[in-house]
PDB file of C-alpha atoms in Angstrom:
ATOM      1  CA  MET F   1      22.039   9.161  -1.364  1.00 45.00           C
ATOM      2  CA  ARG F   2      18.873   8.055   0.378  1.00 54.00           C
ATOM      3  CA  PRO F   3      16.985  10.749   2.294  1.00 51.00           C
ATOM      4  CA  SER F   4      16.965  10.569   6.082  1.00 54.00           C
ATOM      5  CA  LEU F   5      13.807   8.788   7.259  1.00 58.00           C
ATOM      6  CA  SER F   6      13.328  11.456   9.919  1.00 58.00           C
ATOM      7  CA  ARG F   7      12.613  14.044   7.185  1.00 72.00           C
ATOM      8  CA  VAL F   8      10.131  11.924   5.219  1.00 79.00           C
ATOM      9  CA  THR F   9       6.386  11.827   5.966  1.00 85.00           C
ATOM     10  CA  HIS F  10       5.026   9.893   2.963  1.00 91.00           C
ATOM     11  CA  PRO F  11       6.256   6.817   1.088  1.00 95.00           C
ATOM     12  CA  SER F  12       7.908   7.472  -2.257  1.00 95.00           C
ATOM     13  CA  PRO F  13       6.451   5.975  -5.457  1.00 95.00           C
ATOM     14  CA  ALA F  14       9.180   3.304  -5.346  1.00 96.00           C
ATOM     15  CA  GLU F  15       8.218   2.456  -1.770  1.00 96.00           C
ATOM     16  CA  ARG F  16       4.554   2.228  -2.783  1.00 95.00           C
ATOM     17  CA  VAL F  17       5.413  -0.155  -5.621  1.00 95.00           C
ATOM     18  CA  LEU F  18       7.659  -2.298  -3.434  1.00 94.00           C
ATOM     19  CA  SER F  19       5.044  -2.473  -0.672  1.00 95.00           C
ATOM     20  CA  VAL F  20       2.325  -3.553  -3.100  1.00 94.00           C
ATOM     21  CA  LEU F  21       4.585  -6.217  -4.635  1.00 92.00           C
ATOM     22  CA  THR F  22       5.652  -7.458  -1.193  1.00 90.00           C
ATOM     23  CA  ALA F  23       2.166  -7.723   0.273  1.00 92.00           C
ATOM     24  CA  ALA F  24       0.250  -8.857  -2.832  1.00 90.00           C
ATOM     25  CA  HIS F  25      -1.674 -12.106  -2.513  1.00 87.00           C
ATOM     26  CA  SER F  26      -2.405 -12.306  -6.229  1.00 88.00           C
ATOM     27  CA  MET F  27      -1.570 -10.828  -9.599  1.00 89.00           C
ATOM     28  CA  THR F  28      -2.786 -10.935 -13.174  1.00 91.00           C
ATOM     29  CA  VAL F  29      -0.269 -11.965 -15.842  1.00 89.00           C
ATOM     30  CA  VAL F  30      -0.792 -11.093 -19.516  1.00 89.00           C
ATOM     31  CA  SER F  31       1.752 -12.188 -22.135  1.00 86.00           C
ATOM     32  CA  ASP F  32       1.908 -12.512 -25.897  1.00 75.00           C
ATOM     33  CA  GLY F  33      -1.731 -11.608 -26.401  1.00 72.00           C
ATOM     34  CA  ARG F  34      -2.959 -14.608 -24.413  1.00 77.00           C
ATOM     35  CA  GLU F  35      -5.845 -14.610 -21.969  1.00 81.00           C
ATOM     36  CA  PRO F  36      -4.966 -13.127 -18.577  1.00 86.00           C
ATOM     37  CA  VAL F  37      -3.772 -15.633 -15.979  1.00 84.00           C
ATOM     38  CA  GLU F  38      -4.694 -15.118 -12.323  1.00 84.00           C
ATOM     39  CA  VAL F  39      -1.916 -16.170  -9.964  1.00 81.00           C
ATOM     40  CA  HIS F  40      -2.722 -16.552  -6.263  1.00 73.00           C
ATOM     41  CA  ARG F  41      -0.168 -16.850  -3.499  1.00 60.00           C
ATOM     42  CA  LEU F  42      -2.584 -17.633  -0.668  1.00 44.00           C
ATOM     43  CA  ASP F  43      -5.448 -19.655  -2.099  1.00 43.00           C
ATOM     44  CA  GLY F  44      -5.105 -22.757   0.056  1.00 40.00           C
ATOM     45  CA  SER F  45      -2.802 -24.467  -2.428  1.00 41.00           C
ATOM     46  CA  ARG F  46       0.921 -24.478  -2.969  1.00 41.00           C
ATOM     47  CA  ALA F  47       2.460 -21.338  -4.432  1.00 40.00           C
ATOM     48  CA  ARG F  48       2.936 -21.495  -8.186  1.00 45.00           C
ATOM     49  CA  GLY F  49       4.056 -19.254 -10.965  1.00 49.00           C
ATOM     50  CA  LEU F  50       6.603 -17.315  -8.926  1.00 62.00           C
ATOM     51  CA  VAL F  51       8.081 -14.355 -10.790  1.00 71.00           C
ATOM     52  CA  HIS F  52      11.545 -12.853 -10.364  1.00 76.00           C
ATOM     53  CA  LEU F  53      12.468  -9.463 -11.783  1.00 83.00           C
ATOM     54  CA  HIS F  54      15.877  -9.013 -13.403  1.00 82.00           C
ATOM     55  CA  GLU F  55      17.616  -6.164 -15.188  1.00 85.00           C
ATOM     56  CA  PRO F  56      17.475  -6.188 -19.007  1.00 79.00           C
ATOM     57  CA  SER F  57      20.073  -8.464 -20.560  1.00 73.00           C
ATOM     58  CA  GLY F  58      20.968  -5.957 -23.275  1.00 64.00           C
ATOM     59  CA  SER F  59      20.698  -8.592 -25.997  1.00 60.00           C
ATOM     60  CA  GLY F  60      18.414  -8.370 -29.010  1.00 57.00           C
ATOM     61  CA  PRO F  61      14.729  -9.207 -28.628  1.00 53.00           C
ATOM     62  CA  GLY F  62      15.049 -12.662 -30.188  1.00 59.00           C
ATOM     63  CA  ALA F  63      12.148 -14.911 -29.249  1.00 66.00           C
ATOM     64  CA  ARG F  64      11.321 -13.053 -26.062  1.00 81.00           C
ATOM     65  CA  VAL F  65       7.719 -11.996 -25.557  1.00 88.00           C
ATOM     66  CA  PRO F  66       6.301  -8.997 -23.696  1.00 91.00           C
ATOM     67  CA  VAL F  67       4.607  -9.564 -20.346  1.00 91.00           C
ATOM     68  CA  ARG F  68       2.497  -7.388 -18.085  1.00 92.00           C
ATOM     69  CA  LEU F  69       2.041  -8.064 -14.367  1.00 93.00           C
ATOM     70  CA  GLU F  70      -0.927  -6.318 -12.796  1.00 95.00           C
ATOM     71  CA  PHE F  71      -1.448  -5.830  -9.060  1.00 95.00           C
ATOM     72  CA  THR F  72      -4.269  -4.130  -7.168  1.00 95.00           C
ATOM     73  CA  ASP F  73      -3.937  -2.712  -3.665  1.00 96.00           C
ATOM     74  CA  ILE F  74      -7.235  -3.049  -1.790  1.00 96.00           C
ATOM     75  CA  ALA F  75      -7.923  -1.476   1.607  1.00 96.00           C
ATOM     76  CA  PRO F  76      -8.463  -4.118   4.309  1.00 95.00           C
ATOM     77  CA  ALA F  77     -11.117  -1.971   6.037  1.00 95.00           C
ATOM     78  CA  PRO F  78     -14.620  -1.715   4.503  1.00 95.00           C
ATOM     79  CA  VAL F  79     -14.171   1.886   3.357  1.00 95.00           C
ATOM     80  CA  ARG F  80     -16.007   3.469   0.473  1.00 92.00           C
ATOM     81  CA  ASP F  81     -13.957   2.875  -2.711  1.00 93.00           C
ATOM     82  CA  ARG F  82     -11.520   0.266  -1.396  1.00 95.00           C
ATOM     83  CA  LEU F  83      -9.106   0.440  -4.354  1.00 96.00           C
ATOM     84  CA  ARG F  84      -6.020   2.252  -3.060  1.00 96.00           C
ATOM     85  CA  ALA F  85      -3.607   1.738  -5.962  1.00 96.00           C
ATOM     86  CA  ARG F  86      -2.805  -0.198  -9.100  1.00 97.00           C
ATOM     87  CA  VAL F  87       0.717  -1.316  -9.935  1.00 97.00           C
ATOM     88  CA  THR F  88       1.713  -2.542 -13.384  1.00 96.00           C
ATOM     89  CA  VAL F  89       5.102  -4.089 -14.141  1.00 95.00           C
ATOM     90  CA  THR F  90       6.095  -4.689 -17.754  1.00 94.00           C
ATOM     91  CA  GLY F  91       9.007  -6.679 -19.118  1.00 92.00           C
ATOM     92  CA  LEU F  92      10.092  -9.556 -21.326  1.00 91.00           C
ATOM     93  CA  LEU F  93       9.841 -13.340 -21.001  1.00 86.00           C
ATOM     94  CA  ALA F  94      11.664 -16.152 -22.749  1.00 79.00           C
ATOM     95  CA  ALA F  95       8.296 -17.783 -23.498  1.00 77.00           C
ATOM     96  CA  PRO F  96       4.609 -16.926 -23.091  1.00 76.00           C
ATOM     97  CA  TYR F  97       3.234 -17.309 -19.561  1.00 75.00           C
ATOM     98  CA  GLY F  98       0.332 -19.741 -19.331  1.00 66.00           C
ATOM     99  CA  ALA F  99      -2.002 -21.148 -16.715  1.00 61.00           C
ATOM    100  CA  GLU F 100       0.217 -24.230 -16.493  1.00 62.00           C
ATOM    101  CA  ALA F 101       3.226 -22.184 -15.408  1.00 60.00           C
ATOM    102  CA  GLY F 102       5.005 -23.517 -12.357  1.00 59.00           C
ATOM    103  CA  GLY F 103       8.291 -23.069 -10.591  1.00 61.00           C
ATOM    104  CA  ASN F 104      10.086 -19.783 -11.210  1.00 71.00           C
ATOM    105  CA  THR F 105       9.669 -17.374 -14.109  1.00 76.00           C
ATOM    106  CA  CYS F 106      12.327 -14.776 -14.844  1.00 83.00           C
ATOM    107  CA  VAL F 107      11.134 -11.420 -16.158  1.00 87.00           C
ATOM    108  CA  GLU F 108      13.488  -8.897 -17.691  1.00 91.00           C
ATOM    109  CA  PHE F 109      12.251  -5.702 -16.072  1.00 92.00           C
ATOM    110  CA  GLY F 110      10.959  -2.947 -18.328  1.00 92.00           C
ATOM    111  CA  ARG F 111       9.210  -0.448 -16.093  1.00 92.00           C
ATOM    112  CA  ALA F 112       6.764  -0.195 -13.201  1.00 96.00           C
ATOM    113  CA  VAL F 113       3.842   2.187 -12.940  1.00 97.00           C
ATOM    114  CA  VAL F 114       1.893   3.030  -9.785  1.00 97.00           C
ATOM    115  CA  GLU F 115      -1.493   4.724 -10.067  1.00 97.00           C
ATOM    116  CA  ASP F 116      -3.134   6.061  -6.924  1.00 92.00           C
ATOM    117  CA  GLY F 117      -4.760   9.183  -5.563  1.00 87.00           C
ATOM    118  CA  GLY F 118      -1.582  11.123  -6.287  1.00 84.00           C
ATOM    119  CA  GLY F 119      -1.641  10.324  -9.994  1.00 93.00           C
ATOM    120  CA  ARG F 120       0.457   8.063 -12.215  1.00 96.00           C
ATOM    121  CA  THR F 121       4.192   7.607 -11.602  1.00 97.00           C
ATOM    122  CA  PHE F 122       6.842   5.529 -13.368  1.00 97.00           C
ATOM    123  CA  VAL F 123       9.430   3.703 -11.261  1.00 96.00           C
ATOM    124  CA  THR F 124      12.716   2.255 -12.498  1.00 94.00           C
ATOM    125  CA  LEU F 125      14.460  -0.927 -11.416  1.00 92.00           C
ATOM    126  CA  ASP F 126      17.289   1.123  -9.915  1.00 93.00           C
ATOM    127  CA  GLU F 127      14.765   3.031  -7.783  1.00 95.00           C
ATOM    128  CA  LEU F 128      13.279  -0.237  -6.543  1.00 93.00           C
ATOM    129  CA  ARG F 129      16.718  -1.608  -5.725  1.00 91.00           C
ATOM    130  CA  ASP F 130      17.598   1.559  -3.836  1.00 94.00           C
ATOM    131  CA  THR F 131      14.449   1.298  -1.713  1.00 94.00           C
ATOM    132  CA  ASP F 132      14.209  -0.465   1.635  1.00 91.00           C
ATOM    133  CA  PRO F 133      11.100  -2.620   2.153  1.00 91.00           C
ATOM    134  CA  ASP F 134       8.524  -1.082   4.473  1.00 96.00           C
ATOM    135  CA  PRO F 135       8.570  -3.243   7.639  1.00 96.00           C
ATOM    136  CA  ILE F 136       4.802  -2.758   7.979  1.00 96.00           C
ATOM    137  CA  ALA F 137       3.859  -3.854   4.442  1.00 96.00           C
ATOM    138  CA  THR F 138       3.112  -7.528   5.102  1.00 94.00           C
ATOM    139  CA  GLY F 139       1.452  -6.888   8.466  1.00 95.00           C
ATOM    140  CA  GLU F 140      -0.563  -3.782   7.572  1.00 97.00           C
ATOM    141  CA  ALA F 141      -3.839  -5.570   6.788  1.00 96.00           C
ATOM    142  CA  ALA F 142      -3.811  -7.521  10.054  1.00 95.00           C
ATOM    143  CA  MET F 143      -2.930  -4.445  12.118  1.00 96.00           C
ATOM    144  CA  LEU F 144      -5.625  -2.250  10.565  1.00 96.00           C
ATOM    145  CA  THR F 145      -8.197  -5.030  10.959  1.00 95.00           C
ATOM    146  CA  HIS F 146      -7.218  -5.402  14.628  1.00 94.00           C
ATOM    147  CA  LEU F 147      -7.473  -1.640  15.157  1.00 94.00           C
ATOM    148  CA  LEU F 148     -10.943  -1.574  13.615  1.00 93.00           C
ATOM    149  CA  ASP F 149     -12.356  -4.781  15.102  1.00 93.00           C
ATOM    150  CA  GLY F 150     -10.711  -4.591  18.510  1.00 91.00           C
ATOM    151  CA  HIS F 151     -10.570  -0.836  19.115  1.00 90.00           C
ATOM    152  CA  GLY F 152     -12.965   0.632  16.582  1.00 90.00           C
ATOM    153  CA  GLU F 153     -14.502   2.973  19.133  1.00 91.00           C
ATOM    154  CA  LEU F 154     -11.129   4.748  19.428  1.00 91.00           C
ATOM    155  CA  VAL F 155     -10.703   5.513  15.718  1.00 94.00           C
ATOM    156  CA  PRO F 156     -13.003   8.606  15.721  1.00 93.00           C
ATOM    157  CA  LEU F 157     -10.853   9.977  18.543  1.00 93.00           C
ATOM    158  CA  LEU F 158      -8.070  10.449  15.992  1.00 95.00           C
ATOM    159  CA  LEU F 159     -10.159  13.120  14.268  1.00 93.00           C
ATOM    160  CA  ARG F 160      -8.837  15.528  16.894  1.00 92.00           C
ATOM    161  CA  LEU F 161      -5.425  15.335  15.192  1.00 94.00           C
ATOM    162  CA  VAL F 162      -6.623  16.027  11.642  1.00 93.00           C
ATOM    163  CA  ARG F 163      -5.413  19.326  10.169  1.00 88.00           C
ATOM    164  CA  PRO F 164      -7.133  21.246   8.790  1.00 85.00           C
ATOM    165  CA  GLN F 165     -10.018  20.264  11.019  1.00 85.00           C
ATOM    166  CA  PRO F 166     -12.514  18.103   9.140  1.00 86.00           C
ATOM    167  CA  ASP F 167     -15.794  19.511   7.934  1.00 83.00           C
ATOM    168  CA  LYS F 168     -18.860  18.690   9.967  1.00 86.00           C
ATOM    169  CA  GLY F 169     -21.178  16.027   8.682  1.00 87.00           C
ATOM    170  CA  ALA F 170     -18.866  13.024   8.507  1.00 90.00           C
ATOM    171  CA  VAL F 171     -20.889   9.852   8.985  1.00 92.00           C
ATOM    172  CA  ARG F 172     -17.989   7.445   9.428  1.00 94.00           C
ATOM    173  CA  VAL F 173     -14.213   7.386   9.873  1.00 95.00           C
ATOM    174  CA  LEU F 174     -12.121   4.281   9.198  1.00 96.00           C
ATOM    175  CA  PRO F 175      -8.409   3.458   8.945  1.00 97.00           C
ATOM    176  CA  LEU F 176      -7.548   3.390   5.238  1.00 97.00           C
ATOM    177  CA  ALA F 177      -3.811   2.652   5.217  1.00 97.00           C
ATOM    178  CA  MET F 178      -0.702   2.497   7.328  1.00 97.00           C
ATOM    179  CA  ASP F 179       2.954   2.593   6.374  1.00 97.00           C
ATOM    180  CA  ARG F 180       6.224   3.230   8.163  1.00 97.00           C
ATOM    181  CA  TYR F 181       5.587   6.985   8.107  1.00 97.00           C
ATOM    182  CA  GLY F 182       2.042   7.242   9.403  1.00 97.00           C
ATOM    183  CA  LEU F 183      -1.642   6.352   9.402  1.00 97.00           C
ATOM    184  CA  THR F 184      -4.232   7.457   6.835  1.00 97.00           C
ATOM    185  CA  LEU F 185      -7.885   7.840   7.793  1.00 97.00           C
ATOM    186  CA  ARG F 186     -10.831   7.933   5.422  1.00 97.00           C
ATOM    187  CA  LEU F 187     -13.576  10.348   6.457  1.00 96.00           C
ATOM    188  CA  GLU F 188     -16.831   9.465   4.741  1.00 96.00           C
ATOM    189  CA  TYR F 189     -19.539  12.045   4.075  1.00 94.00           C
ATOM    190  CA  PRO F 190     -22.873  11.562   2.324  1.00 93.00           C
ATOM    191  CA  GLY F 191     -21.867  11.049  -1.307  1.00 88.00           C
ATOM    192  CA  THR F 192     -18.149  11.815  -0.908  1.00 93.00           C
ATOM    193  CA  HIS F 193     -15.075  11.168   1.220  1.00 94.00           C
ATOM    194  CA  ARG F 194     -11.803  12.746   2.293  1.00 93.00           C
ATOM    195  CA  ASP F 195      -8.493  11.161   3.329  1.00 95.00           C
ATOM    196  CA  ALA F 196      -6.462  12.561   6.225  1.00 95.00           C
ATOM    197  CA  ARG F 197      -2.837  11.751   6.977  1.00 95.00           C
ATOM    198  CA  LEU F 198      -1.547  11.400  10.549  1.00 97.00           C
ATOM    199  CA  PRO F 199       2.272  11.128  10.486  1.00 96.00           C
ATOM    200  CA  PHE F 200       4.143   9.223  13.165  1.00 96.00           C
ATOM    201  CA  ALA F 201       6.614  11.128  15.326  1.00 94.00           C
ATOM    202  CA  LYS F 202       9.323   8.857  13.895  1.00 94.00           C
ATOM    203  CA  PRO F 203       9.186   6.379  10.999  1.00 95.00           C
ATOM    204  CA  VAL F 204       8.873   2.714  11.894  1.00 96.00           C
ATOM    205  CA  THR F 205      12.053   0.713  11.354  1.00 96.00           C
ATOM    206  CA  ARG F 206      10.782  -2.572  12.859  1.00 96.00           C
ATOM    207  CA  ILE F 207       7.261  -3.939  12.744  1.00 95.00           C
ATOM    208  CA  ASP F 208       7.097  -4.199  16.555  1.00 96.00           C
ATOM    209  CA  GLN F 209       7.238  -0.386  16.674  1.00 97.00           C
ATOM    210  CA  ALA F 210       3.932   0.001  14.824  1.00 96.00           C
ATOM    211  CA  GLY F 211       1.708  -0.649  17.845  1.00 94.00           C
ATOM    212  CA  PRO F 212       3.448   1.934  20.053  1.00 96.00           C
ATOM    213  CA  ARG F 213       3.213   4.492  17.214  1.00 96.00           C
ATOM    214  CA  ILE F 214      -0.576   4.009  17.054  1.00 95.00           C
ATOM    215  CA  HIS F 215      -0.828   4.280  20.850  1.00 94.00           C
ATOM    216  CA  ALA F 216       1.177   7.518  20.663  1.00 96.00           C
ATOM    217  CA  LEU F 217      -1.329   8.972  18.165  1.00 96.00           C
ATOM    218  CA  LEU F 218      -4.232   7.972  20.413  1.00 93.00           C
ATOM    219  CA  SER F 219      -2.536   9.540  23.425  1.00 93.00           C
ATOM    220  CA  ALA F 220      -1.985  12.760  21.486  1.00 94.00           C
ATOM    221  CA  ALA F 221      -5.634  12.737  20.415  1.00 93.00           C
ATOM    222  CA  ARG F 222      -6.781  12.405  24.014  1.00 91.00           C
ATOM    223  CA  ARG F 223      -4.694  15.433  24.927  1.00 89.00           C
ATOM    224  CA  ALA F 224      -6.058  17.532  22.070  1.00 84.00           C
ATOM    225  CA  SER F 225      -8.255  20.390  23.182  1.00 59.00           C
ATOM    226  CA  HIS F 226     -10.866  20.391  20.442  1.00 52.00           C
ATOM    227  CA  ARG F 227     -13.405  17.623  19.802  1.00 55.00           C
ATOM    228  CA  ASN F 228     -14.827  16.298  16.557  1.00 55.00           C
ATOM    229  CA  ARG F 229     -17.649  13.850  17.092  1.00 56.00           C
ATOM    230  CA  LEU F 230     -19.471  11.745  14.581  1.00 55.00           C
ATOM    231  CA  PRO F 231     -23.271  12.011  14.791  1.00 49.00           C
ATOM    232  CA  LEU F 232     -25.001   9.355  16.852  1.00 37.00           C
TER     233      LEU F 232
END
Protein backbone atom coordinates (compact mmCIF):
# COMPACT_ATOMS: atom_id res chain seq x y z
CA MET A 1 0.00 0.00 0.00
CA ARG A 2 1.36 3.40 -0.92
CA PRO A 3 1.78 5.88 1.94
CA SER A 4 -0.56 8.86 2.08
CA LEU A 5 1.12 11.87 0.43
CA SER A 6 -0.03 14.05 3.32
CA ARG A 7 2.33 12.17 5.68
CA VAL A 8 5.40 12.32 3.43
CA THR A 9 7.87 15.23 3.44
CA HIS A 10 10.72 13.87 1.28
CA PRO A 11 10.78 11.86 -1.96
CA SER A 12 11.58 8.17 -1.60
CA PRO A 13 14.63 6.68 -3.34
CA ALA A 14 12.31 5.27 -6.02
CA GLU A 15 10.82 8.72 -6.56
CA ARG A 16 14.31 10.22 -6.83
CA VAL A 17 15.29 7.64 -9.45
CA LEU A 18 12.08 8.11 -11.43
CA SER A 19 12.42 11.90 -11.35
CA VAL A 20 16.01 11.76 -12.59
CA LEU A 21 15.07 9.35 -15.40
CA THR A 22 12.06 11.47 -16.36
CA ALA A 23 13.88 14.80 -16.47
CA ALA A 24 17.25 13.64 -17.83
CA HIS A 25 18.43 15.31 -21.02
CA SER A 26 21.29 12.87 -21.52
CA MET A 27 22.78 9.61 -20.34
CA THR A 28 25.94 7.58 -20.73
CA VAL A 29 25.56 4.01 -22.00
CA VAL A 30 28.28 1.40 -21.43
CA SER A 31 27.86 -2.15 -22.76
CA ASP A 32 30.04 -5.16 -23.40
CA GLY A 33 33.25 -3.37 -22.50
CA ARG A 34 32.86 -0.84 -25.31
CA GLU A 35 33.62 2.86 -25.08
CA PRO A 36 30.89 4.86 -23.33
CA VAL A 37 28.24 6.33 -25.63
CA GLU A 38 26.73 9.73 -24.80
CA VAL A 39 23.05 9.93 -25.69
CA HIS A 40 21.38 13.35 -25.75
CA ARG A 41 17.65 13.95 -25.85
CA LEU A 42 17.77 17.71 -26.37
CA ASP A 43 20.81 18.51 -28.47
CA GLY A 44 19.08 20.21 -31.39
CA SER A 45 18.73 16.96 -33.32
CA ARG A 46 16.15 14.24 -33.42
CA ALA A 47 15.97 11.91 -30.43
CA ARG A 48 17.91 8.70 -30.90
CA GLY A 49 18.85 5.67 -28.91
CA LEU A 50 15.67 5.55 -26.84
CA VAL A 51 15.79 2.96 -24.06
CA HIS A 52 12.87 1.04 -22.56
CA LEU A 53 13.16 -0.88 -19.31
CA HIS A 54 11.51 -4.29 -19.04
CA GLU A 55 11.36 -6.97 -16.37
CA PRO A 56 13.83 -9.87 -16.70
CA SER A 57 12.66 -12.53 -19.13
CA GLY A 58 13.74 -15.38 -16.87
CA SER A 59 15.52 -17.16 -19.71
CA GLY A 60 19.18 -18.11 -19.72
CA PRO A 61 21.80 -15.47 -20.48
CA GLY A 62 22.37 -16.64 -24.05
CA ALA A 63 23.97 -13.95 -26.18
CA ARG A 64 22.73 -11.08 -24.06
CA VAL A 65 25.29 -8.53 -22.92
CA PRO A 66 25.38 -6.41 -19.76
CA VAL A 67 24.62 -2.71 -20.03
CA ARG A 68 24.97 0.21 -17.66
CA LEU A 69 23.00 3.45 -18.02
CA GLU A 70 24.44 6.39 -16.11
CA PHE A 71 22.56 9.60 -15.31
CA THR A 72 23.68 12.71 -13.43
CA ASP A 73 21.31 15.14 -11.73
CA ILE A 74 22.73 18.67 -11.88
CA ALA A 75 21.24 21.64 -10.02
CA PRO A 76 19.88 24.28 -12.42
CA ALA A 77 20.99 27.12 -10.11
CA PRO A 78 24.70 28.07 -9.94
CA VAL A 79 25.21 26.64 -6.45
CA ARG A 80 28.50 25.40 -5.10
CA ASP A 81 28.83 21.69 -5.97
CA ARG A 82 25.99 21.39 -8.49
CA LEU A 83 25.93 17.57 -8.59
CA ARG A 84 22.79 16.54 -6.71
CA ALA A 85 22.66 12.82 -7.49
CA ARG A 86 23.89 10.01 -9.69
CA VAL A 87 21.59 7.25 -10.91
CA THR A 88 22.89 4.03 -12.43
CA VAL A 89 20.63 1.45 -14.07
CA THR A 90 22.06 -1.95 -14.98
CA GLY A 91 20.53 -4.68 -17.11
CA LEU A 92 20.92 -6.87 -20.17
CA LEU A 93 20.75 -6.19 -23.91
CA ALA A 94 20.28 -8.48 -26.88
CA ALA A 95 23.32 -6.86 -28.53
CA PRO A 96 26.00 -4.32 -27.60
CA TYR A 97 24.88 -0.68 -27.67
CA GLY A 98 26.92 1.47 -30.04
CA ALA A 99 27.07 5.06 -31.20
CA GLU A 100 25.06 4.08 -34.28
CA ALA A 101 22.12 2.92 -32.19
CA GLY A 102 18.78 4.30 -33.28
CA GLY A 103 15.13 3.61 -32.73
CA ASN A 104 14.24 1.78 -29.52
CA THR A 105 16.46 -0.40 -27.36
CA CYS A 106 14.94 -2.81 -24.86
CA VAL A 107 16.83 -3.34 -21.61
CA GLU A 108 16.04 -6.18 -19.25
CA PHE A 109 16.14 -4.37 -15.92
CA GLY A 110 18.67 -5.54 -13.34
CA ARG A 111 18.76 -2.88 -10.65
CA ALA A 112 18.91 0.87 -10.13
CA VAL A 113 21.14 2.72 -7.70
CA VAL A 114 20.76 6.33 -6.58
CA GLU A 115 23.67 8.08 -4.88
CA ASP A 116 23.07 11.46 -3.27
CA GLY A 117 23.64 13.31 -0.03
CA GLY A 118 21.67 10.64 1.81
CA GLY A 119 23.97 7.83 0.71
CA ARG A 120 23.60 4.96 -1.75
CA THR A 121 20.27 3.16 -2.20
CA PHE A 122 19.19 0.28 -4.44
CA VAL A 123 15.78 0.46 -6.12
CA THR A 124 13.91 -2.44 -7.70
CA LEU A 125 11.73 -2.44 -10.80
CA ASP A 126 8.67 -3.17 -8.66
CA GLU A 127 9.42 -0.07 -6.56
CA LEU A 128 9.68 2.05 -9.70
CA ARG A 129 6.42 0.66 -11.03
CA ASP A 130 4.69 1.36 -7.73
CA THR A 131 5.84 4.99 -7.78
CA ASP A 132 3.89 7.89 -9.26
CA PRO A 133 5.92 10.37 -11.33
CA ASP A 134 6.57 13.67 -9.57
CA PRO A 135 4.49 16.27 -11.47
CA ILE A 136 7.26 18.84 -10.91
CA ALA A 137 10.14 16.73 -12.29
CA THR A 138 10.16 17.97 -15.89
CA GLY A 139 9.41 21.59 -14.95
CA GLU A 140 11.68 21.91 -11.91
CA ALA A 141 14.66 23.46 -13.72
CA ALA A 142 12.53 26.13 -15.39
CA MET A 143 10.70 26.98 -12.17
CA LEU A 144 13.87 27.28 -10.08
CA THR A 145 15.52 29.38 -12.78
CA HIS A 146 12.47 31.67 -12.86
CA LEU A 147 12.51 31.97 -9.07
CA LEU A 148 16.19 32.91 -9.09
CA ASP A 149 16.24 35.17 -12.15
CA GLY A 150 12.85 36.81 -11.69
CA HIS A 151 12.53 36.92 -7.90
CA GLY A 152 16.03 36.32 -6.62
CA GLU A 153 15.77 39.10 -4.06
CA LEU A 154 13.01 37.11 -2.31
CA VAL A 155 15.00 33.89 -1.86
CA PRO A 156 16.94 35.10 1.25
CA LEU A 157 13.56 35.87 2.83
CA LEU A 158 12.97 32.12 3.05
CA LEU A 159 15.79 31.88 5.60
CA ARG A 160 13.23 32.94 8.20
CA LEU A 161 11.60 29.51 7.83
CA VAL A 162 14.76 27.42 8.24
CA ARG A 163 14.86 25.29 11.39
CA PRO A 164 17.14 25.14 13.21
CA GLN A 165 17.99 28.74 12.45
CA PRO A 166 21.02 28.97 10.16
CA ASP A 167 24.40 29.95 11.51
CA LYS A 168 25.52 33.50 10.89
CA GLY A 169 28.02 34.12 8.16
CA ALA A 170 26.18 32.77 5.12
CA VAL A 171 27.34 34.62 2.02
CA ARG A 172 24.69 33.35 -0.37
CA VAL A 173 21.45 31.36 -0.43
CA LEU A 174 20.09 29.76 -3.61
CA PRO A 175 17.30 27.32 -4.49
CA LEU A 176 18.91 23.90 -4.87
CA ALA A 177 15.96 21.62 -5.65
CA MET A 178 12.20 21.36 -5.67
CA ASP A 179 9.93 18.34 -5.69
CA ARG A 180 6.28 17.67 -4.95
CA TYR A 181 6.97 17.75 -1.20
CA GLY A 182 8.97 20.94 -0.80
CA LEU A 183 11.82 23.28 -1.64
CA THR A 184 15.49 22.80 -0.73
CA LEU A 185 17.78 25.78 -0.22
CA ARG A 186 21.56 25.75 -0.30
CA LEU A 187 23.18 28.08 2.23
CA GLU A 188 26.76 28.82 1.24
CA TYR A 189 29.41 29.79 3.79
CA PRO A 190 33.09 30.52 3.20
CA GLY A 191 34.52 27.09 2.38
CA THR A 192 31.39 25.05 3.13
CA HIS A 193 27.63 24.86 2.63
CA ARG A 194 24.46 23.56 4.25
CA ASP A 195 21.16 22.43 2.72
CA ALA A 196 17.83 23.34 4.33
CA ARG A 197 14.49 21.74 3.55
CA LEU A 198 11.25 23.76 3.48
CA PRO A 199 8.28 21.36 3.16
CA PHE A 200 5.08 22.44 1.46
CA ALA A 201 1.88 22.46 3.51
CA LYS A 202 0.54 19.83 1.10
CA PRO A 203 2.34 17.83 -1.61
CA VAL A 204 1.87 18.98 -5.18
CA THR A 205 -0.37 16.74 -7.26
CA ARG A 206 -0.45 18.94 -10.39
CA ILE A 207 2.33 21.12 -11.72
CA ASP A 208 0.09 24.22 -11.67
CA GLN A 209 0.07 23.96 -7.86
CA ALA A 210 3.83 24.53 -7.59
CA GLY A 211 3.68 28.31 -7.96
CA PRO A 212 1.06 28.78 -5.22
CA ARG A 213 3.11 26.52 -2.91
CA ILE A 214 6.16 28.78 -3.36
CA HIS A 215 4.02 31.88 -2.77
CA ALA A 216 2.70 30.26 0.42
CA LEU A 217 6.28 29.75 1.69
CA LEU A 218 7.12 33.38 0.91
CA SER A 219 4.00 34.57 2.70
CA ALA A 220 4.90 32.49 5.74
CA ALA A 221 8.42 33.91 5.67
CA ARG A 222 7.09 37.46 5.65
CA ARG A 223 5.01 36.66 8.72
CA ALA A 224 7.94 35.12 10.59
CA SER A 225 9.10 37.15 13.56
CA HIS A 226 12.84 36.62 13.36
CA ARG A 227 15.11 37.89 10.58
CA ASN A 228 18.18 36.33 9.01
CA ARG A 229 19.96 38.67 6.64
CA LEU A 230 22.85 37.99 4.36
CA PRO A 231 25.72 40.48 4.68
CA LEU A 232 25.69 43.36 2.23
